[in-house]
Coordinates of C-alpha atoms and ligand atoms in Angstrom, one line a residue:
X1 CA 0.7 18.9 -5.5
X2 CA 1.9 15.2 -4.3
X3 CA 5.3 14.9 -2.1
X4 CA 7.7 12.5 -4.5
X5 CA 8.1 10.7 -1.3
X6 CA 6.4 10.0 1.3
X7 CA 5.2 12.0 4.7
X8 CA 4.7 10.5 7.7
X9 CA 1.1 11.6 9.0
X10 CA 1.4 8.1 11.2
X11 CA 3.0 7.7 15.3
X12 CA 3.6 4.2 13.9
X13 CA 5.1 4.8 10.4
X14 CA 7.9 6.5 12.7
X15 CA 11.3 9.0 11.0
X16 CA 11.3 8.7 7.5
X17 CA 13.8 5.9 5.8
X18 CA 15.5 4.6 2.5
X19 CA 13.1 3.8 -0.2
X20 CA 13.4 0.3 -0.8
X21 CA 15.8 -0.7 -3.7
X22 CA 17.0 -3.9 -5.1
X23 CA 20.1 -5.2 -5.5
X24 CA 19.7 -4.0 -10.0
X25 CA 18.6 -1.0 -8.6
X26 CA 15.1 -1.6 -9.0
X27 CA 13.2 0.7 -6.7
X28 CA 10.2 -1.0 -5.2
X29 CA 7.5 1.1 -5.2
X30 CA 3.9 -1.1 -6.1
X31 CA 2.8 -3.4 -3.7
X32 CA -0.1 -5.7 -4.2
X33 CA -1.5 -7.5 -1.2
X34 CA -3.8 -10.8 -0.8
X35 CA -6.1 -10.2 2.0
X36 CA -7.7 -13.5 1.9
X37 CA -6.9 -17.0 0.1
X38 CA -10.6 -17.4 0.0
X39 CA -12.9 -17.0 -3.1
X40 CA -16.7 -17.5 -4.3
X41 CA -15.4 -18.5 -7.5
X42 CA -13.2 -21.5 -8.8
X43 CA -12.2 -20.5 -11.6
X44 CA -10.2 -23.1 -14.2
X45 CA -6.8 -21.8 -14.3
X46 CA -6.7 -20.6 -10.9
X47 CA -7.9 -23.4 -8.1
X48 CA -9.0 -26.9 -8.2
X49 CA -12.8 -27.0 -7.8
X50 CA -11.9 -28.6 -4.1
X51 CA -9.2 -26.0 -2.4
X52 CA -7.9 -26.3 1.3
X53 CA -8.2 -22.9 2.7
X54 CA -6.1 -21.5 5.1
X55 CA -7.4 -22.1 9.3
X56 CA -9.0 -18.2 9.7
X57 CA -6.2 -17.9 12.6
X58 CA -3.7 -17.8 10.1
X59 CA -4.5 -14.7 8.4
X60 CA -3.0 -11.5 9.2
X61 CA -6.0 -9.0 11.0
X62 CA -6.9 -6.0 9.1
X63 CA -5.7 -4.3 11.5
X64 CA -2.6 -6.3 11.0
X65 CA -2.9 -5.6 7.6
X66 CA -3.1 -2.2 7.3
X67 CA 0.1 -2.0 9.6
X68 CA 2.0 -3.9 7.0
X69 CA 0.9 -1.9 4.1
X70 CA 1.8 1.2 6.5
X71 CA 5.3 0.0 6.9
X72 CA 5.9 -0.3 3.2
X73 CA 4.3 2.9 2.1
X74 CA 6.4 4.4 4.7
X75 CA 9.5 3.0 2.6
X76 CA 7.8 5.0 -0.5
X77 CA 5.5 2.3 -1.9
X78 CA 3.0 4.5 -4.4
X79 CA 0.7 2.1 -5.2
X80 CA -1.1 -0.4 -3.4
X81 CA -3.5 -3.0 -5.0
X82 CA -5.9 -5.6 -3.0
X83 CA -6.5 -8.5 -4.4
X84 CA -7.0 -12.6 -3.4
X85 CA -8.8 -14.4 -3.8
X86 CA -11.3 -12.7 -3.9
X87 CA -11.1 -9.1 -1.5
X88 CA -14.7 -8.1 -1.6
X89 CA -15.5 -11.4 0.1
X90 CA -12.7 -11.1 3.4
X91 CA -15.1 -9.8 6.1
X92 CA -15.0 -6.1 7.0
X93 CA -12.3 -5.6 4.1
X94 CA -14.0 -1.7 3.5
X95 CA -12.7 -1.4 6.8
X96 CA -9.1 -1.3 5.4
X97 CA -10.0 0.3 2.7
X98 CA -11.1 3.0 4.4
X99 CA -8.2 3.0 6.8
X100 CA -5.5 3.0 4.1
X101 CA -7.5 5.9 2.3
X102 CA -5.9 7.9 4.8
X103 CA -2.1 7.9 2.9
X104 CA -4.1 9.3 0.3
X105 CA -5.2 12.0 1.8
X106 CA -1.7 12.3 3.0
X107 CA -0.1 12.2 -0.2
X108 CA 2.4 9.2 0.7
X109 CA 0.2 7.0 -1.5
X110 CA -0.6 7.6 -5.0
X111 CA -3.0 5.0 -6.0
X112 CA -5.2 2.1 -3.7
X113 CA -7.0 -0.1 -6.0
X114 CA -7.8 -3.8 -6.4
X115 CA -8.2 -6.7 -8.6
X116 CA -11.9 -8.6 -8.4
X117 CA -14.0 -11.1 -10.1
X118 CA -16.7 -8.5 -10.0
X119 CA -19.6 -10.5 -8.2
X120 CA -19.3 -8.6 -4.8
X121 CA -19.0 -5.1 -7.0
X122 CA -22.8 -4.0 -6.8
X123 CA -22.6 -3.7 -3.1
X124 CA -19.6 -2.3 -2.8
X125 CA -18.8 0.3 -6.0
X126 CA -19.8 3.3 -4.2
X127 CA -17.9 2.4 -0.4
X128 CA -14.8 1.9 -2.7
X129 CA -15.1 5.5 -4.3
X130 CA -15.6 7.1 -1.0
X131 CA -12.4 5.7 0.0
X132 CA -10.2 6.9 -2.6
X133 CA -10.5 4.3 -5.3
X134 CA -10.3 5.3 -8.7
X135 CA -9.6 2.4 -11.0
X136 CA -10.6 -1.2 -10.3
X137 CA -9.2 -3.9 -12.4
X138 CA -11.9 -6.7 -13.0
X139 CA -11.6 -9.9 -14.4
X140 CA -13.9 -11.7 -17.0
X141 CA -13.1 -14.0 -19.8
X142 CA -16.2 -14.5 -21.4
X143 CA -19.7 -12.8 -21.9
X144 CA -21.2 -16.1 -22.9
X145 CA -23.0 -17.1 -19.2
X146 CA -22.8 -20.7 -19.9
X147 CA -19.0 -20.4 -20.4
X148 CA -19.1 -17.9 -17.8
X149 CA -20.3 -20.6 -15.6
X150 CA -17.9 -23.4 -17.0
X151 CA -14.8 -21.4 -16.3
X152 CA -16.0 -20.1 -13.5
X153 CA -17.6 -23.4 -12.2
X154 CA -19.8 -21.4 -9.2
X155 CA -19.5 -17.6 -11.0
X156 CA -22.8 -15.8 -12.1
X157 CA -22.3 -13.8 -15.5
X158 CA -25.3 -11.2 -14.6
X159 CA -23.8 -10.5 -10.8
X160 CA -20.6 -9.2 -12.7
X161 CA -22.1 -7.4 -15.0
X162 CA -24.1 -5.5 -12.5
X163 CA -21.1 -4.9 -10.7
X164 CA -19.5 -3.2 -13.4
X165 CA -22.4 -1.4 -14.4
X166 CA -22.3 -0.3 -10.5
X167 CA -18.4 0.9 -10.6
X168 CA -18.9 2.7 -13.5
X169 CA -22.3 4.3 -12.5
X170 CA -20.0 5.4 -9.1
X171 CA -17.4 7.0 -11.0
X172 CA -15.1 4.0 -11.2
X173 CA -12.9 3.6 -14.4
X174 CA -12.8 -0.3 -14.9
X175 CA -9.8 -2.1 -16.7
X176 CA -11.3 -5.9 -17.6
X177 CA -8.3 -8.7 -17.2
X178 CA -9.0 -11.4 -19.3
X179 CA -6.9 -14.9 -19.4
X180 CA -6.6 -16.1 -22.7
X181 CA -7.1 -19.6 -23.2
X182 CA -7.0 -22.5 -25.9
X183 CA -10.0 -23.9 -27.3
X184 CA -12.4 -21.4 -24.3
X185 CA -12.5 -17.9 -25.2
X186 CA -10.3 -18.3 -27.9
X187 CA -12.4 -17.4 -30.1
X188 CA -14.6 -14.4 -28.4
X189 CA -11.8 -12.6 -27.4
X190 CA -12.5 -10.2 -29.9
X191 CA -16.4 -9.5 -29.4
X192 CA -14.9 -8.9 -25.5
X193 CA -12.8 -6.3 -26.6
X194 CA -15.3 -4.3 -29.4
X195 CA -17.5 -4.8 -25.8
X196 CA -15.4 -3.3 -23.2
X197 CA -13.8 -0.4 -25.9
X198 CA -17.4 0.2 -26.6
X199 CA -17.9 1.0 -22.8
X200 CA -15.2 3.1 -22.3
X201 CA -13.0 -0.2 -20.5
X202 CA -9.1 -1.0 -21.4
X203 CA -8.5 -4.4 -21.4
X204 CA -5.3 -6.3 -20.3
X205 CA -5.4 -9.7 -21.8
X206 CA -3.1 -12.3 -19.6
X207 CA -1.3 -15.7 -20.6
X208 CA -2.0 -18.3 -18.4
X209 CA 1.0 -19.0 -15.8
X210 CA 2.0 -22.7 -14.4
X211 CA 0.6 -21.7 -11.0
X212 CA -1.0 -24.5 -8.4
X213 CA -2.4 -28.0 -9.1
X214 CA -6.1 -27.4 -11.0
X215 CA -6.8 -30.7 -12.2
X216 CA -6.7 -29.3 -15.5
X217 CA -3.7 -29.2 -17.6
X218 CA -1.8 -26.2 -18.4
X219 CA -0.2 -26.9 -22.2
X220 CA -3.9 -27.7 -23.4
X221 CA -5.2 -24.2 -22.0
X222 CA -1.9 -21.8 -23.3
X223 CA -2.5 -19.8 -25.6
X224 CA 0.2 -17.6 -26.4
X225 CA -0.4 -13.7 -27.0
X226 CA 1.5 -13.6 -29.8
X227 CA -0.6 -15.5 -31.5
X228 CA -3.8 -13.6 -30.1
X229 CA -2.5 -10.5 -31.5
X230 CA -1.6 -11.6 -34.8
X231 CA -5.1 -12.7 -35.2
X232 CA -6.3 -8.9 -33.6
X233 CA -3.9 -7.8 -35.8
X234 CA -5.9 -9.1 -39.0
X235 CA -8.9 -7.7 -38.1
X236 CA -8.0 -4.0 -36.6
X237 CA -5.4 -1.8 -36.8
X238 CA -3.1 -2.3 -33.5
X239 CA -0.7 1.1 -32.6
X240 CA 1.5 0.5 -30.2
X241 CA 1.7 3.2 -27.5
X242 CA 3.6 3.9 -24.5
X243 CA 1.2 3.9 -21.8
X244 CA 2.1 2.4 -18.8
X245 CA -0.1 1.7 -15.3
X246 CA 2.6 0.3 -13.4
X247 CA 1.9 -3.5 -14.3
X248 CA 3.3 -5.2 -16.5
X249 CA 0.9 -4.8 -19.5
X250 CA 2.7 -3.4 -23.1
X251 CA -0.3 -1.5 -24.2
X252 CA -1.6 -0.9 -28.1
X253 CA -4.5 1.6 -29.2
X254 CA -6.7 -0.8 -31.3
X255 CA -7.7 2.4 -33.8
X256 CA -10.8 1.1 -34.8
X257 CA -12.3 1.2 -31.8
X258 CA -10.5 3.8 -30.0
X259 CA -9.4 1.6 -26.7
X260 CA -6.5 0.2 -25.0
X261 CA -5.6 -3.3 -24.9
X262 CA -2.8 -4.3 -22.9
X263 CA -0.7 -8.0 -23.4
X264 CA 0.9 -9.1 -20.1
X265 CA 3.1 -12.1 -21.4
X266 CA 5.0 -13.3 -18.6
X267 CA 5.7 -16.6 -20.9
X268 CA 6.7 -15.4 -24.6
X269 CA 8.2 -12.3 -23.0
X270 CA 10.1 -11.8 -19.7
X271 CA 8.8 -8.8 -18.4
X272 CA 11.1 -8.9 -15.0
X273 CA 14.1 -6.2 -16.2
X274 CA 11.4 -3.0 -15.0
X275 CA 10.0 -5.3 -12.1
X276 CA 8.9 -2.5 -9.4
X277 CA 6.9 -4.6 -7.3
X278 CA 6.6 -7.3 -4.7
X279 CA 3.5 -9.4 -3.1
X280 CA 2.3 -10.4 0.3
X281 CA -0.2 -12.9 0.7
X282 CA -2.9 -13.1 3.9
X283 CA -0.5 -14.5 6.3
X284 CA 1.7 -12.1 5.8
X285 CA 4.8 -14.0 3.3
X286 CA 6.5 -11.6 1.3
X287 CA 7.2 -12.8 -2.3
X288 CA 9.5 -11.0 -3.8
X289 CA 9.1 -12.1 -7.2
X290 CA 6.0 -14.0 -8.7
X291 CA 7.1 -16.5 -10.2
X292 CA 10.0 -17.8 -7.6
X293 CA 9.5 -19.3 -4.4
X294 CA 12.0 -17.5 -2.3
X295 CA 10.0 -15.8 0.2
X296 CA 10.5 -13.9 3.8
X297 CA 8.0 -14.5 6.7
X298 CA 6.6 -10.5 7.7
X299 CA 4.0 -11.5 10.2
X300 CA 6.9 -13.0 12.8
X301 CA 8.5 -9.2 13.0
X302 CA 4.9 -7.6 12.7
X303 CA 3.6 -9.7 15.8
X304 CA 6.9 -9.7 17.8
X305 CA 6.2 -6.0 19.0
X306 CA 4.6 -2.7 18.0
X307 CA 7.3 -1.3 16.9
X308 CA 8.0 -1.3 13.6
X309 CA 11.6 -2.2 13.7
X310 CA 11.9 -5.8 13.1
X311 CA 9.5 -5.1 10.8
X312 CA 11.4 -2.5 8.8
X313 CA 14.5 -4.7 9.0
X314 CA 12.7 -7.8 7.8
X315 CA 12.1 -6.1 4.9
X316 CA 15.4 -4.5 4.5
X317 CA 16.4 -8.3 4.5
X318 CA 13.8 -9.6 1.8
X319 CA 14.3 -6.8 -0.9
X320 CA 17.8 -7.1 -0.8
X321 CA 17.2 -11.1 -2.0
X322 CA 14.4 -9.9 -5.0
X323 CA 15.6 -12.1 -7.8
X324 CA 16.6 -10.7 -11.2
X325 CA 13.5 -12.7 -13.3
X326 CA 11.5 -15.3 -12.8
X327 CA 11.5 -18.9 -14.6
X328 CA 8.1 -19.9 -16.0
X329 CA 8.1 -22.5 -18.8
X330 CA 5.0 -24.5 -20.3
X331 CA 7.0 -27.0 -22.5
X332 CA 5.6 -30.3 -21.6
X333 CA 2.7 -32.2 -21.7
X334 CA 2.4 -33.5 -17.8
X335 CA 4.5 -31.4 -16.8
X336 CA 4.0 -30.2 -12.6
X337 CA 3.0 -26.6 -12.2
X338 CA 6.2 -24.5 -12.5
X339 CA 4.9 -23.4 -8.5
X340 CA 3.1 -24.8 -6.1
X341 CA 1.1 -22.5 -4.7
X342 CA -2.2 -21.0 -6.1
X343 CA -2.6 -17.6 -8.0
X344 CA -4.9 -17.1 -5.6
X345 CA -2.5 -17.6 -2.9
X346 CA -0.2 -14.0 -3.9
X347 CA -2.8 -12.7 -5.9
X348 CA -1.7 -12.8 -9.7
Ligands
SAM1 N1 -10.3 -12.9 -7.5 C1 -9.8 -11.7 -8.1 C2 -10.0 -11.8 -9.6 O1 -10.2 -12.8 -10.2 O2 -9.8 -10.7 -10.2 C3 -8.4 -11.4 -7.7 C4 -7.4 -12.5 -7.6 S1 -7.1 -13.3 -9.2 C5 -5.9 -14.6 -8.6 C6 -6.1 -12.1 -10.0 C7 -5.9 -12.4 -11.5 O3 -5.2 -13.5 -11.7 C8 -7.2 -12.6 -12.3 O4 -7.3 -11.7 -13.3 C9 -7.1 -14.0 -12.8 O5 -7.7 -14.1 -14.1 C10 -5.6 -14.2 -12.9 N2 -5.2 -15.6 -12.8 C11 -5.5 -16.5 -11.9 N3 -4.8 -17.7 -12.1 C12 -4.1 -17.4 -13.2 C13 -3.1 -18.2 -14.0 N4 -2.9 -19.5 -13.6 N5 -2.5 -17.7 -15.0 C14 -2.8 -16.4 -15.4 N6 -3.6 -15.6 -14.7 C15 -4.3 -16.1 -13.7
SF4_2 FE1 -11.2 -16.6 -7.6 FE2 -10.0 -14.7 -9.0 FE3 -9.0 -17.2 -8.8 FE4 -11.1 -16.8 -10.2 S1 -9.1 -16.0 -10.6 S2 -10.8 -18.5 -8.7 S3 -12.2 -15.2 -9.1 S4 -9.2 -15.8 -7.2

């Protein structure tokens, strides 16, 4: 049996303290962390096909890292996701993995997961079990490699399906995220669900956010989920259910099939009012809400000493600013990305 909050197995996690709680009383309890800006992929929606990365220097350490994750778990964060960029391309990343495995032995954390493009899965499926992974999410839009490629621009449609067949072959359970776009996958959306349900994988299909210059233009690529589901909806029989994974995804049971599929619609429905989470990217900036660009600067207080107090009070600080909603809009042709920064920056 699991402690509802946290024990503190850590020297450095210190006496126990507050959970953190917002201002509406939201308690923050899901974290999801960007380890690196960096990616093998470049895909449409998400980065220009030539991206300035961050100088290496800039990045938080692991060790650094896994510090940071330590203070917020200590605050009675459940649920802790990885993500990018791409994680499975930072150097040495099973390294934290491994090291925040430990709150899971400890009960103080309830899930550590990550989001991936897949292509790095087939080396490192079975590492991520023996840490304490249970669920992956993966992302794939397509099973059409020459799409695969387009979208992608540098992606490799057999790599990722090996590394899904590797997850699942290690006892993984995969979730696929898929982005929904105009005119792209418009159309196969449905042969990727039958696909996944047919291999025991959810889905969570996504609407693409105003996030970061691509060179491509965001009204031509929305597609709204509305009108994704009413075209499901002609085809299958869609239940709705209340299963929840802590994300923001309103899930249905498509009955023919027998699988989930989740619609996270951050555009045609403001998902904000249940908000339990926050982000931090690689350098350590803590955004308290995705789609705003208020944000407080973690790595000052983390590399000012090793105590964790400036640390702790930093983040006392930031949550007490966590915005009620976000304020995404794709209205106009020409129109500049609602934010500047990359998906890839806080890790979608
Ligand atoms: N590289 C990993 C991956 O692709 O799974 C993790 C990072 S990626 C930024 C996380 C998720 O954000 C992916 O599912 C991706 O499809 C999604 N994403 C990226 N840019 C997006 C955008 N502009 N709108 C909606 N989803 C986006
Ligand atoms: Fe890379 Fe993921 Fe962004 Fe695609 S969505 S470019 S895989 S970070």
């Amino acid at each position: 049996m699991r402690n509802a909050y946290p024990t503190f197995d850590d020297a450095q996690l210190g006496a126990p303290r507050l959970p953190l709680v917002d201002t509406f009383g939201r308690a923050v309890t899901y974290l999801r962390v960007s380890v690196t800006d960096r990616c093998d992929f470049r895909c449409v929606y998400c980065m220009a096909e030539h991206m300035t990365f961050l100088p290496k220097p800039e990045l938080l350490t692991l060790e650094e890292l896994d510090r940071l994750c330590s203070a917020f778990v200590a605050r009675g964060v459940r649920k802790l996701r990885l993500t990018g960029g791409e994680p499975l391309v930072r150097r040495d990343v099973m390294t934290l993995f491994r090291s925040l495995g430990r709150h899971l032995e400890s009960g103080a954390l309830e899930e550590l997961t990550l989001t991936t493009n897949g292509s790095q899965l087939a080396r490192f499926a079975a590492d991520l079990k023996a840490c304490g992974v249970e669920r992956i999410n993966v992302s794939l839009d397509t099973l059409d490699p020459d799409r695969f490629r387009a979208l992608t621009r540098w992606g490799d449609l057999g790599k990722v399906l090996a590394g899904i067949d590797a997850a699942q072959n290690a006892g993984l359970k995969v979730k696929l995220n898929a982005v929904a776009l105009r005119g792209d996958n418009e159309h196969e959306i449905p042969d990727l669900i039958a696909w996944a349900h047919g291999r025991g994988m959810d889905v969570s299909l996504i609407e693409v956010m105003p996030l970061g210059e691509t060179g491509a233009e965001r009204l031509d690529q929305y597609l709204p989920l509305s009108e994704v589901r009413a075209g499901l909806a002609q085809r299958w029989t869609l239940e709705d259910i209340p299963y929840r994974t802590g994300g923001p995804a309103r899930y249905v049971r498509v009955a023919e099939t027998g699988g989930r599929l989740g619609f996270i619609t951050p555009l045609t429905h403001n998902f904000c009012e249940g908000c339990n989470r926050v982000r931090v990217t690689c350098t350590g900036t803590l955004y308290m809400c995705l789609g705003q660009d208020d944000a407080a600067d973690l790595r000052a207080p983390l590399r000012a000493s090793e105590s964790d107090e400036a640390l702790q009070a930093a983040l006392d600080e930031a949550i007490f600013r966590k915005p009620k909603g976000h304020d995404f809009v794709i209205d106009r042709p020409g129109r500049p990305p609602a934010l500047r920064r990359h998906m890839s920056v806080t890790g979608g």
